GROMACS .gro file of C-alpha atoms in nm:
model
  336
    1UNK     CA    1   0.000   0.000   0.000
    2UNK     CA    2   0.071   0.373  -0.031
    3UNK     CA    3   0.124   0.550   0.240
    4UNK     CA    4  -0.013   0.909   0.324
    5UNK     CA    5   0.279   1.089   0.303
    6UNK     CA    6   0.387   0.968  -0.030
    7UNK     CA    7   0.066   1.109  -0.213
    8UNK     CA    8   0.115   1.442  -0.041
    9UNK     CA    9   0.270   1.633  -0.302
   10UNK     CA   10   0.654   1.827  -0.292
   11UNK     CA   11   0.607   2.139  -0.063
   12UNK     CA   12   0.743   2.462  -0.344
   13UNK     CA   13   1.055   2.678  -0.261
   14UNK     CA   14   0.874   2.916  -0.141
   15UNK     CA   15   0.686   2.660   0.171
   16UNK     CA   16   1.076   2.536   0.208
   17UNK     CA   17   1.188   2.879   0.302
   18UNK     CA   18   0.879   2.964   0.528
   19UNK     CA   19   0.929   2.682   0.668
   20UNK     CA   20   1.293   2.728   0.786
   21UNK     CA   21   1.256   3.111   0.885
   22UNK     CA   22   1.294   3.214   1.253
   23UNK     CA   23   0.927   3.332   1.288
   24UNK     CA   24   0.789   2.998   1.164
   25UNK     CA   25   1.047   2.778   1.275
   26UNK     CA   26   1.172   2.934   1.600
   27UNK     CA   27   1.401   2.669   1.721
   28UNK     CA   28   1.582   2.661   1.349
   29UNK     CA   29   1.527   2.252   1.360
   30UNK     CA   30   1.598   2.103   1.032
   31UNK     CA   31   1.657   1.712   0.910
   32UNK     CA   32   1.976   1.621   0.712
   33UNK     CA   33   1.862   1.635   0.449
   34UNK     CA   34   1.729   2.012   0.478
   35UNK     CA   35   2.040   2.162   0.593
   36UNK     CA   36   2.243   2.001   0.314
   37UNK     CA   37   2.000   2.173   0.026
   38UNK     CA   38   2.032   2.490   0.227
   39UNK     CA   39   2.417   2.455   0.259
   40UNK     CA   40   2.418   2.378  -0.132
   41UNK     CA   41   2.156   2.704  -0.235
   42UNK     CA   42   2.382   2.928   0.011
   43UNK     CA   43   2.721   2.833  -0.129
   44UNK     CA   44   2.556   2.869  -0.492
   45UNK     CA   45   2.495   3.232  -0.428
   46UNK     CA   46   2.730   3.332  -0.254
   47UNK     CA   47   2.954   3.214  -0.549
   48UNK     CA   48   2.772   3.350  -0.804
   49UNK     CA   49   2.869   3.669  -0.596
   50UNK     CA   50   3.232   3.584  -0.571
   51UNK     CA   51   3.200   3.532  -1.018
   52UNK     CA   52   3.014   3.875  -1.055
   53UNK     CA   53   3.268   4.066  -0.854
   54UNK     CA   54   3.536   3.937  -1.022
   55UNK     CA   55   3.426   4.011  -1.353
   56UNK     CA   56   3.376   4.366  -1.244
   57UNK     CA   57   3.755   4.392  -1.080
   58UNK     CA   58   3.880   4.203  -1.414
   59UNK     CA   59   3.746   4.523  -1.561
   60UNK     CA   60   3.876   4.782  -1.298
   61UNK     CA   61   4.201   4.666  -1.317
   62UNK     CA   62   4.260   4.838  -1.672
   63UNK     CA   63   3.942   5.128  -1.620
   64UNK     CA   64   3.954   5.412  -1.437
   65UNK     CA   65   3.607   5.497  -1.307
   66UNK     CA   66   3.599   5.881  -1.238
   67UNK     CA   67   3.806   5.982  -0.985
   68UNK     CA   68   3.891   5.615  -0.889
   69UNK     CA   69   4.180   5.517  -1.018
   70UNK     CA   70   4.261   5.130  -1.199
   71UNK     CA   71   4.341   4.846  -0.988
   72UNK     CA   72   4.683   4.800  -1.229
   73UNK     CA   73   4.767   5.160  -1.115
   74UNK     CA   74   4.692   5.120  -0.727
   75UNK     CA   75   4.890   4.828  -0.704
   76UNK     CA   76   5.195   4.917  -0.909
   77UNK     CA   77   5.237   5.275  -0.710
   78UNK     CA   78   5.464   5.147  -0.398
   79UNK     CA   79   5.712   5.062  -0.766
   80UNK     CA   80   5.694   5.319  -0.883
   81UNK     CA   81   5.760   5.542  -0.562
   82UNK     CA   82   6.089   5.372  -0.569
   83UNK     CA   83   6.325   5.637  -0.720
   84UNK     CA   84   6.404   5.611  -1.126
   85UNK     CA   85   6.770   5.526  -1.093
   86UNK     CA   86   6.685   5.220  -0.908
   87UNK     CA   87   6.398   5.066  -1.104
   88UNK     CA   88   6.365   5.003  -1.492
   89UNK     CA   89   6.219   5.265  -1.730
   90UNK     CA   90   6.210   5.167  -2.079
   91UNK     CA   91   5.968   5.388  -2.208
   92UNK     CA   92   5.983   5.650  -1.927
   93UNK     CA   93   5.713   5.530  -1.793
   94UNK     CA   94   5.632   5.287  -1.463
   95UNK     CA   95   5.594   4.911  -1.598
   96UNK     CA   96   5.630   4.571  -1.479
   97UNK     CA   97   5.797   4.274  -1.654
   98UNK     CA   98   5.558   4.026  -1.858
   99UNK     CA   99   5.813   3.697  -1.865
  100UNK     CA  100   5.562   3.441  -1.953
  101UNK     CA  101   5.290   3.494  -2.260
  102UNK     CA  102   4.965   3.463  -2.047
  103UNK     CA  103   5.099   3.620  -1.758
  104UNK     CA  104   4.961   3.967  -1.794
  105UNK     CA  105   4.613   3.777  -1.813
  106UNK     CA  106   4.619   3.559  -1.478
  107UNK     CA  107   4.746   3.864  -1.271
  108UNK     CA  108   4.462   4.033  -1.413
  109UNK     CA  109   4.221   3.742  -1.328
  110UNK     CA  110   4.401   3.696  -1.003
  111UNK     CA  111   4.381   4.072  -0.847
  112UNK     CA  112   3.985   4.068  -1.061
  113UNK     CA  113   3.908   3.775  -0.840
  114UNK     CA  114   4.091   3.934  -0.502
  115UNK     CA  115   3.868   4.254  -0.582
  116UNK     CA  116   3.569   4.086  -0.639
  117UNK     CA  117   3.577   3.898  -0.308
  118UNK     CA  118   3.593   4.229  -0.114
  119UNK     CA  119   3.342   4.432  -0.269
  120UNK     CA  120   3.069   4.150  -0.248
  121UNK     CA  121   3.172   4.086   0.109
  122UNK     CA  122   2.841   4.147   0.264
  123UNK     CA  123   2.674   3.951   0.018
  124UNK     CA  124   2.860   3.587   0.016
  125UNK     CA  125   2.899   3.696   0.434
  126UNK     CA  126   2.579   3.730   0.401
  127UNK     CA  127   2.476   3.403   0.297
  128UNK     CA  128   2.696   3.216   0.531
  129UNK     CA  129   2.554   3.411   0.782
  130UNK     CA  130   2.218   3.333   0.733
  131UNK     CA  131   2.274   2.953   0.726
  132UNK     CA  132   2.435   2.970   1.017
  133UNK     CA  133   2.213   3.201   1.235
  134UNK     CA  134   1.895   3.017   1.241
  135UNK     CA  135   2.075   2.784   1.487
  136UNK     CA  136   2.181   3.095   1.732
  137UNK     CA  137   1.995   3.224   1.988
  138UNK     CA  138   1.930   3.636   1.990
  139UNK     CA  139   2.194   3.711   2.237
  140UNK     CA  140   2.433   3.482   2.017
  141UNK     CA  141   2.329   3.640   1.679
  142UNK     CA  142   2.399   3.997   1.880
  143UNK     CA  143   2.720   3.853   1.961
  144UNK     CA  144   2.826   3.707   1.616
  145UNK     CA  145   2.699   4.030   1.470
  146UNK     CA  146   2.970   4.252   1.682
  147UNK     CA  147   3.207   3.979   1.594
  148UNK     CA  148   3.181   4.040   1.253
  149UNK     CA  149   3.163   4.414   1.184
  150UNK     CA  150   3.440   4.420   1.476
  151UNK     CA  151   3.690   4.192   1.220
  152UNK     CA  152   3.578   4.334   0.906
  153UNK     CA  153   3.710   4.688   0.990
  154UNK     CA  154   4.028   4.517   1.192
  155UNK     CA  155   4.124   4.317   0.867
  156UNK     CA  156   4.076   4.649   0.650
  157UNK     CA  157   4.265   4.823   0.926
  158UNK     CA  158   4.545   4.577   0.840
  159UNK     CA  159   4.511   4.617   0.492
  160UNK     CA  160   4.561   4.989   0.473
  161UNK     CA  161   4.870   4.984   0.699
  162UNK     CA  162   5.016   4.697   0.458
  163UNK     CA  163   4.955   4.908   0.181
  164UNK     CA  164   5.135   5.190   0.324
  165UNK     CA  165   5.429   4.967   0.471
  166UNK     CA  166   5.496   4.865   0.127
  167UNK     CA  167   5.679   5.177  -0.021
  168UNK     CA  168   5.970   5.186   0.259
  169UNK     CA  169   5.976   4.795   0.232
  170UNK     CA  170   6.062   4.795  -0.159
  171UNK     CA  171   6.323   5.040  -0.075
  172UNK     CA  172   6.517   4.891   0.166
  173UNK     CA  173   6.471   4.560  -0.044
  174UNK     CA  174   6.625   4.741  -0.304
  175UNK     CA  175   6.877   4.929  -0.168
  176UNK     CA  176   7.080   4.598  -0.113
  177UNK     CA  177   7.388   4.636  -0.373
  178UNK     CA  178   7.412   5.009  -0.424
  179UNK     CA  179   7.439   5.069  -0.813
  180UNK     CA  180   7.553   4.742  -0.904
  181UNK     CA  181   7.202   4.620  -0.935
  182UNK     CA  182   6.827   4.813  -1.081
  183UNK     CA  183   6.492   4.668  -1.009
  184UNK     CA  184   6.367   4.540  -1.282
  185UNK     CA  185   6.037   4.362  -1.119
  186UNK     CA  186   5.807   4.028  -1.259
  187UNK     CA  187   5.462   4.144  -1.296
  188UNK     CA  188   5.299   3.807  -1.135
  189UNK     CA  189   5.593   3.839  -0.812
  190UNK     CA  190   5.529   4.159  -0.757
  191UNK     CA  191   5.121   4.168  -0.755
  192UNK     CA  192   5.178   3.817  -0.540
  193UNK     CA  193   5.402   4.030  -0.270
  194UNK     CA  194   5.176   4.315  -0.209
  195UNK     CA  195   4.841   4.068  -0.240
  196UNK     CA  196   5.057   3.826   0.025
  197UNK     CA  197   5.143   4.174   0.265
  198UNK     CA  198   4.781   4.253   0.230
  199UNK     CA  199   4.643   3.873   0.339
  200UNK     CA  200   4.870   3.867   0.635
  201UNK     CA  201   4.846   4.218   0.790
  202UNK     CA  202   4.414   4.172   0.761
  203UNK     CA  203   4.494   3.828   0.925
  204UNK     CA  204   4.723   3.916   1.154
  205UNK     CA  205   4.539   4.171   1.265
  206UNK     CA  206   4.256   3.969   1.392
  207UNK     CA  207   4.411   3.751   1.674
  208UNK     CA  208   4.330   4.038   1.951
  209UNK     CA  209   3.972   3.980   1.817
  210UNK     CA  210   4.046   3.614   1.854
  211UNK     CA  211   4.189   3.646   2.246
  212UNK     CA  212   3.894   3.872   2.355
  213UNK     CA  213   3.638   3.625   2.191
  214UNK     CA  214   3.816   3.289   2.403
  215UNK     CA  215   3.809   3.590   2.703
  216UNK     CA  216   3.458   3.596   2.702
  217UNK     CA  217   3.342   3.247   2.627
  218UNK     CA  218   3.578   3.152   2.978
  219UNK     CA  219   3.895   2.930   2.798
  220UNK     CA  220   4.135   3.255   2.805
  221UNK     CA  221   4.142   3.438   3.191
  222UNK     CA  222   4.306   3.796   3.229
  223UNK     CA  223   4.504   3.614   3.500
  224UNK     CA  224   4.691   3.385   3.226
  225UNK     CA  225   4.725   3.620   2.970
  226UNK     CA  226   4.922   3.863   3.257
  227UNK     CA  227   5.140   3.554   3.308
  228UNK     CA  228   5.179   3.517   2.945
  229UNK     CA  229   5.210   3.827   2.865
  230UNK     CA  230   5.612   3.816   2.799
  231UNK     CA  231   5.548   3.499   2.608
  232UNK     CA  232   5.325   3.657   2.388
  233UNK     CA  233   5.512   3.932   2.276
  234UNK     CA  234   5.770   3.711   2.196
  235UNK     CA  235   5.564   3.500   1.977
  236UNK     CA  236   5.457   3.847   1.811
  237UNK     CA  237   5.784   3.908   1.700
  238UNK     CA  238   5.895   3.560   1.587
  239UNK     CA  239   5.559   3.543   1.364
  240UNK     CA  240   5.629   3.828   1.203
  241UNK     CA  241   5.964   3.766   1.119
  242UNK     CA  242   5.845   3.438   0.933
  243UNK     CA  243   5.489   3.593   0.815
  244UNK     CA  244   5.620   3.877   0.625
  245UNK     CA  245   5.761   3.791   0.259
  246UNK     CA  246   6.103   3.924   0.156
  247UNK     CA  247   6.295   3.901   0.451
  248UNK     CA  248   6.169   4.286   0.498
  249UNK     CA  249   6.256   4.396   0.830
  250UNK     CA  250   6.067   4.684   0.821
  251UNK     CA  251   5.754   4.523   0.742
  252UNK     CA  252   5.815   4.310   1.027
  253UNK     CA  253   5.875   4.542   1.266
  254UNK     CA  254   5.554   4.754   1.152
  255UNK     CA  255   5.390   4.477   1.176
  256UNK     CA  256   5.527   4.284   1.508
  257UNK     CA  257   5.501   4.623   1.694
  258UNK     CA  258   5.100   4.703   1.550
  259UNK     CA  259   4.998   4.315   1.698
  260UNK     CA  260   5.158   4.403   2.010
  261UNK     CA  261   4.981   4.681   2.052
  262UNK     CA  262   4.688   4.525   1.955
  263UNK     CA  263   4.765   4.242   2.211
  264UNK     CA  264   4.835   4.450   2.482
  265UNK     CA  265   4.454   4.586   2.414
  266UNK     CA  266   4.300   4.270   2.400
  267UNK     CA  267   4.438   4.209   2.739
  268UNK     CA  268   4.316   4.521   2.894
  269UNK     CA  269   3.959   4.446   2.765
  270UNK     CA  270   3.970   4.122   2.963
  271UNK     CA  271   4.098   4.263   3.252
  272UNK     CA  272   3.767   4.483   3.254
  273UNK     CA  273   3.568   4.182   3.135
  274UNK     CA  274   3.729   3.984   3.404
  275UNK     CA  275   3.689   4.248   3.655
  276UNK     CA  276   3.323   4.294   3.592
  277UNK     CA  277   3.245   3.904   3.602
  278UNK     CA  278   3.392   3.866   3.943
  279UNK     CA  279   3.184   4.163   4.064
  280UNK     CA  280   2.872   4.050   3.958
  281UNK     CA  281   2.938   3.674   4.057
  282UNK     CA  282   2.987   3.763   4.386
  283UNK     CA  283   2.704   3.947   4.447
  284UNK     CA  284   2.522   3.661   4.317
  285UNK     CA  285   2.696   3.392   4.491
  286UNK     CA  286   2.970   3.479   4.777
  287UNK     CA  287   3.152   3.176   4.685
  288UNK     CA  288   3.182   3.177   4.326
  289UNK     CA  289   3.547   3.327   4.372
  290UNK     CA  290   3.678   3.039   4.553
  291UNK     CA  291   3.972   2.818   4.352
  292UNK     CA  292   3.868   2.423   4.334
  293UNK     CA  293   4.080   2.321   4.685
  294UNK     CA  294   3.964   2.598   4.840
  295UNK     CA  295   3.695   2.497   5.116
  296UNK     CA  296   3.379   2.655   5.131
  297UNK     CA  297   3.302   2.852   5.462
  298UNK     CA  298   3.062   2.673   5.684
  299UNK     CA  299   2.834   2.958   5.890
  300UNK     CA  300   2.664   2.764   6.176
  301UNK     CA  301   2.485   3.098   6.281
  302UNK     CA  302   2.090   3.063   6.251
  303UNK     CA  303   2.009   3.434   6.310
  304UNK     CA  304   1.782   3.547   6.604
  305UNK     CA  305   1.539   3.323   6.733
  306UNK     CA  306   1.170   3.439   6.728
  307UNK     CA  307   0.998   3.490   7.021
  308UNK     CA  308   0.746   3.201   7.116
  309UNK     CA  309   0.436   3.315   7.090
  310UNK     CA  310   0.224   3.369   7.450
  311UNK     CA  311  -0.024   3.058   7.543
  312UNK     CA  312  -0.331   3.098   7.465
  313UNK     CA  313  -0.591   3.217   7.799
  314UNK     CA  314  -0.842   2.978   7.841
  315UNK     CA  315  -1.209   3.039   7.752
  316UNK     CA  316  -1.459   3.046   8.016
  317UNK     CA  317  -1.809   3.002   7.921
  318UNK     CA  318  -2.118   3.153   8.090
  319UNK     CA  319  -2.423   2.912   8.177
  320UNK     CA  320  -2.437   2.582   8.221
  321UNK     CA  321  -2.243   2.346   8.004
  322UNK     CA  322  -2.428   2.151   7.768
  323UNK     CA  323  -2.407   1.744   7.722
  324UNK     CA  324  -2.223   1.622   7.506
  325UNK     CA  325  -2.354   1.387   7.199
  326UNK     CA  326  -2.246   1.029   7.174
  327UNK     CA  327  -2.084   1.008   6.894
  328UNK     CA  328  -2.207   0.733   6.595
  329UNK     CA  329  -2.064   0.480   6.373
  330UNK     CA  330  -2.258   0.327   6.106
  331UNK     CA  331  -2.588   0.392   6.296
  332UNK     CA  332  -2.510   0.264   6.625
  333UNK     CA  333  -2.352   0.487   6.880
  334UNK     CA  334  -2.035   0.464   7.068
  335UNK     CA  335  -2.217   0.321   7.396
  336UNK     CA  336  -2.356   0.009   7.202
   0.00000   0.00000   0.00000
């Protein structure tokens, strides 16, 4: 036989998504099954997304739009701030090397792609984002919300100062070998060295995100970062001399001293967060600060006793007392 549920027909897109919304679906539960299409439709879009920006950067990297200069131009300006006797000028003019035939056309799909993933940021985020939050409670979509607009401007933060560290790195890389040597640059090394800088300055710049978020979820305590603290610098330094492409000591000093900072922040804001926590645990539970072979206090001290109340006076009736009723038990009385 057939059952029920087998004649009931599909359920559209449209009854899909309603069903899987927050207001109709508040507990976001979903089969297997469910969560793989949605994985599937959200990865779809989001690159369809990625494709569409990088069309338009494959087209910004040769077109100026306005006042906005082309991507070719942006990126090749730390060259050509390097001074004309020490970098190649064939026509007079700024270039890079082309070594290979169709290597003009994969840095120009490479830095298109690059482009296109940062200007349709909030849309692919987006859709990660909402396959992810109908699992989260509000105060945890709150949270994740901070979280993310909190490491989008610290990885553009990073970004920026790469792209201004780059200029006095080239230089100094340069300056090896006085006039015995000019810079005569590969197009697809180049645009990988400032595309590299860029990657690991955003990156880097979101572990002090990263220690404030294990701060507040309880696995990082202000008391262990203070004892760390030493170590942690020191870690700073030796990941920057390894992160940072070239062997560029100024880049790694920009950058080692900008995480410190950045550290040293993090573990302010969970002192404060610490600080606050211990405050309002204790006026919730005197205890809660105790370690685990620390005893709790045993108080034997009741408080005041109440007075007992005063007995009751007796009550005196007037007359003659009345006699009292046998009582009965299934129609006979207690004498019988």
């Amino acid at each position: 036989m057939v059952s029920d549920e087998s004649l009931r027909p599909d359920p559209s897109r449209r009854e899909k998504r309603k069903q899987r919304s927050r207001r109709h679906n508040p507990d976001g539960t979903m089969s297997l099954k469910d969560h793989l299409y949605e994985l599937r439709t959200r990865l779809g879009w989001a690159v369809l997304f990625i494709l569409l920006g990088g069309v338009f950067g494959f087209i910004w990297f040769e077109v100026d739009f306005g006042v906005v200069p082309s991507l070719s131009r942006v990126l090749i300006d730390p060259y050509c701030a390097l001074p004309e006797t020490v970098r190649l000028s064939p026509n007079g003019t700024c270039q890079l090397l082309q070594t290979q035939p169709f290597e003009a056309f994969m840095i120009q799909f490479k830095v298109g792609i690059a482009a296109g993933m940062v200007l349709t940021a909030p849309l692919w985020l987006y859709q990660l984002w909402a396959f992810i939050t109908p699992g989260l409670y509000a105060k945890e979509r709150r949270f994740a919300t901070v979280f993310v607009f909190l490491a989008s401007i610290l990885f553009a933060a990073g970004g920026v100062l790469a792209f201004l560290v780059i200029p006095q790195g080239l230089s100094v890389l340069v300056s090896f070998g006085g006039d015995a040597f000019i810079t005569a640059l590969n197009g697809s090394a180049y645009i990988s060295f400032v595309l590299v800088m860029l990657l690991i300055f955003g990156v880097s710049f979101e572990v002090p995100l990263l220690i404030i978020m294990l701060n507040r979820v309880g696995v990082l305590r202000y008391e262990n970062l203070s004892k760390w603290r030493r170590g942690i610098i020191f870690g700073v330094f030796v990941f920057a001399a390894f992160a940072t492409p070239g062997t560029d000591p100024i880049s790694m000093v920009v950058l080692a001293a900008a995480m410190a900072v950045l550290v040293e922040l993090a573990i302010q804001v969970s002192r404060i967060h610490d600080r606050r926590k211990a405050r309002r645990e204790a006026l919730e539970d005197p205890n809660a600060g105790l370690s685990d072979d620390e005893a709790t206090p045993l108080s034997f001290d009741t408080g005041p006793v109440p007075p007992s109340p005063p007995p009751a006076e007796p009550v005196v009736q007037s007359g003659p007392t009345p006699p009292a009723e046998p009582r009965k038990s299934g129609g006979f009385d207690d004498v019988t």
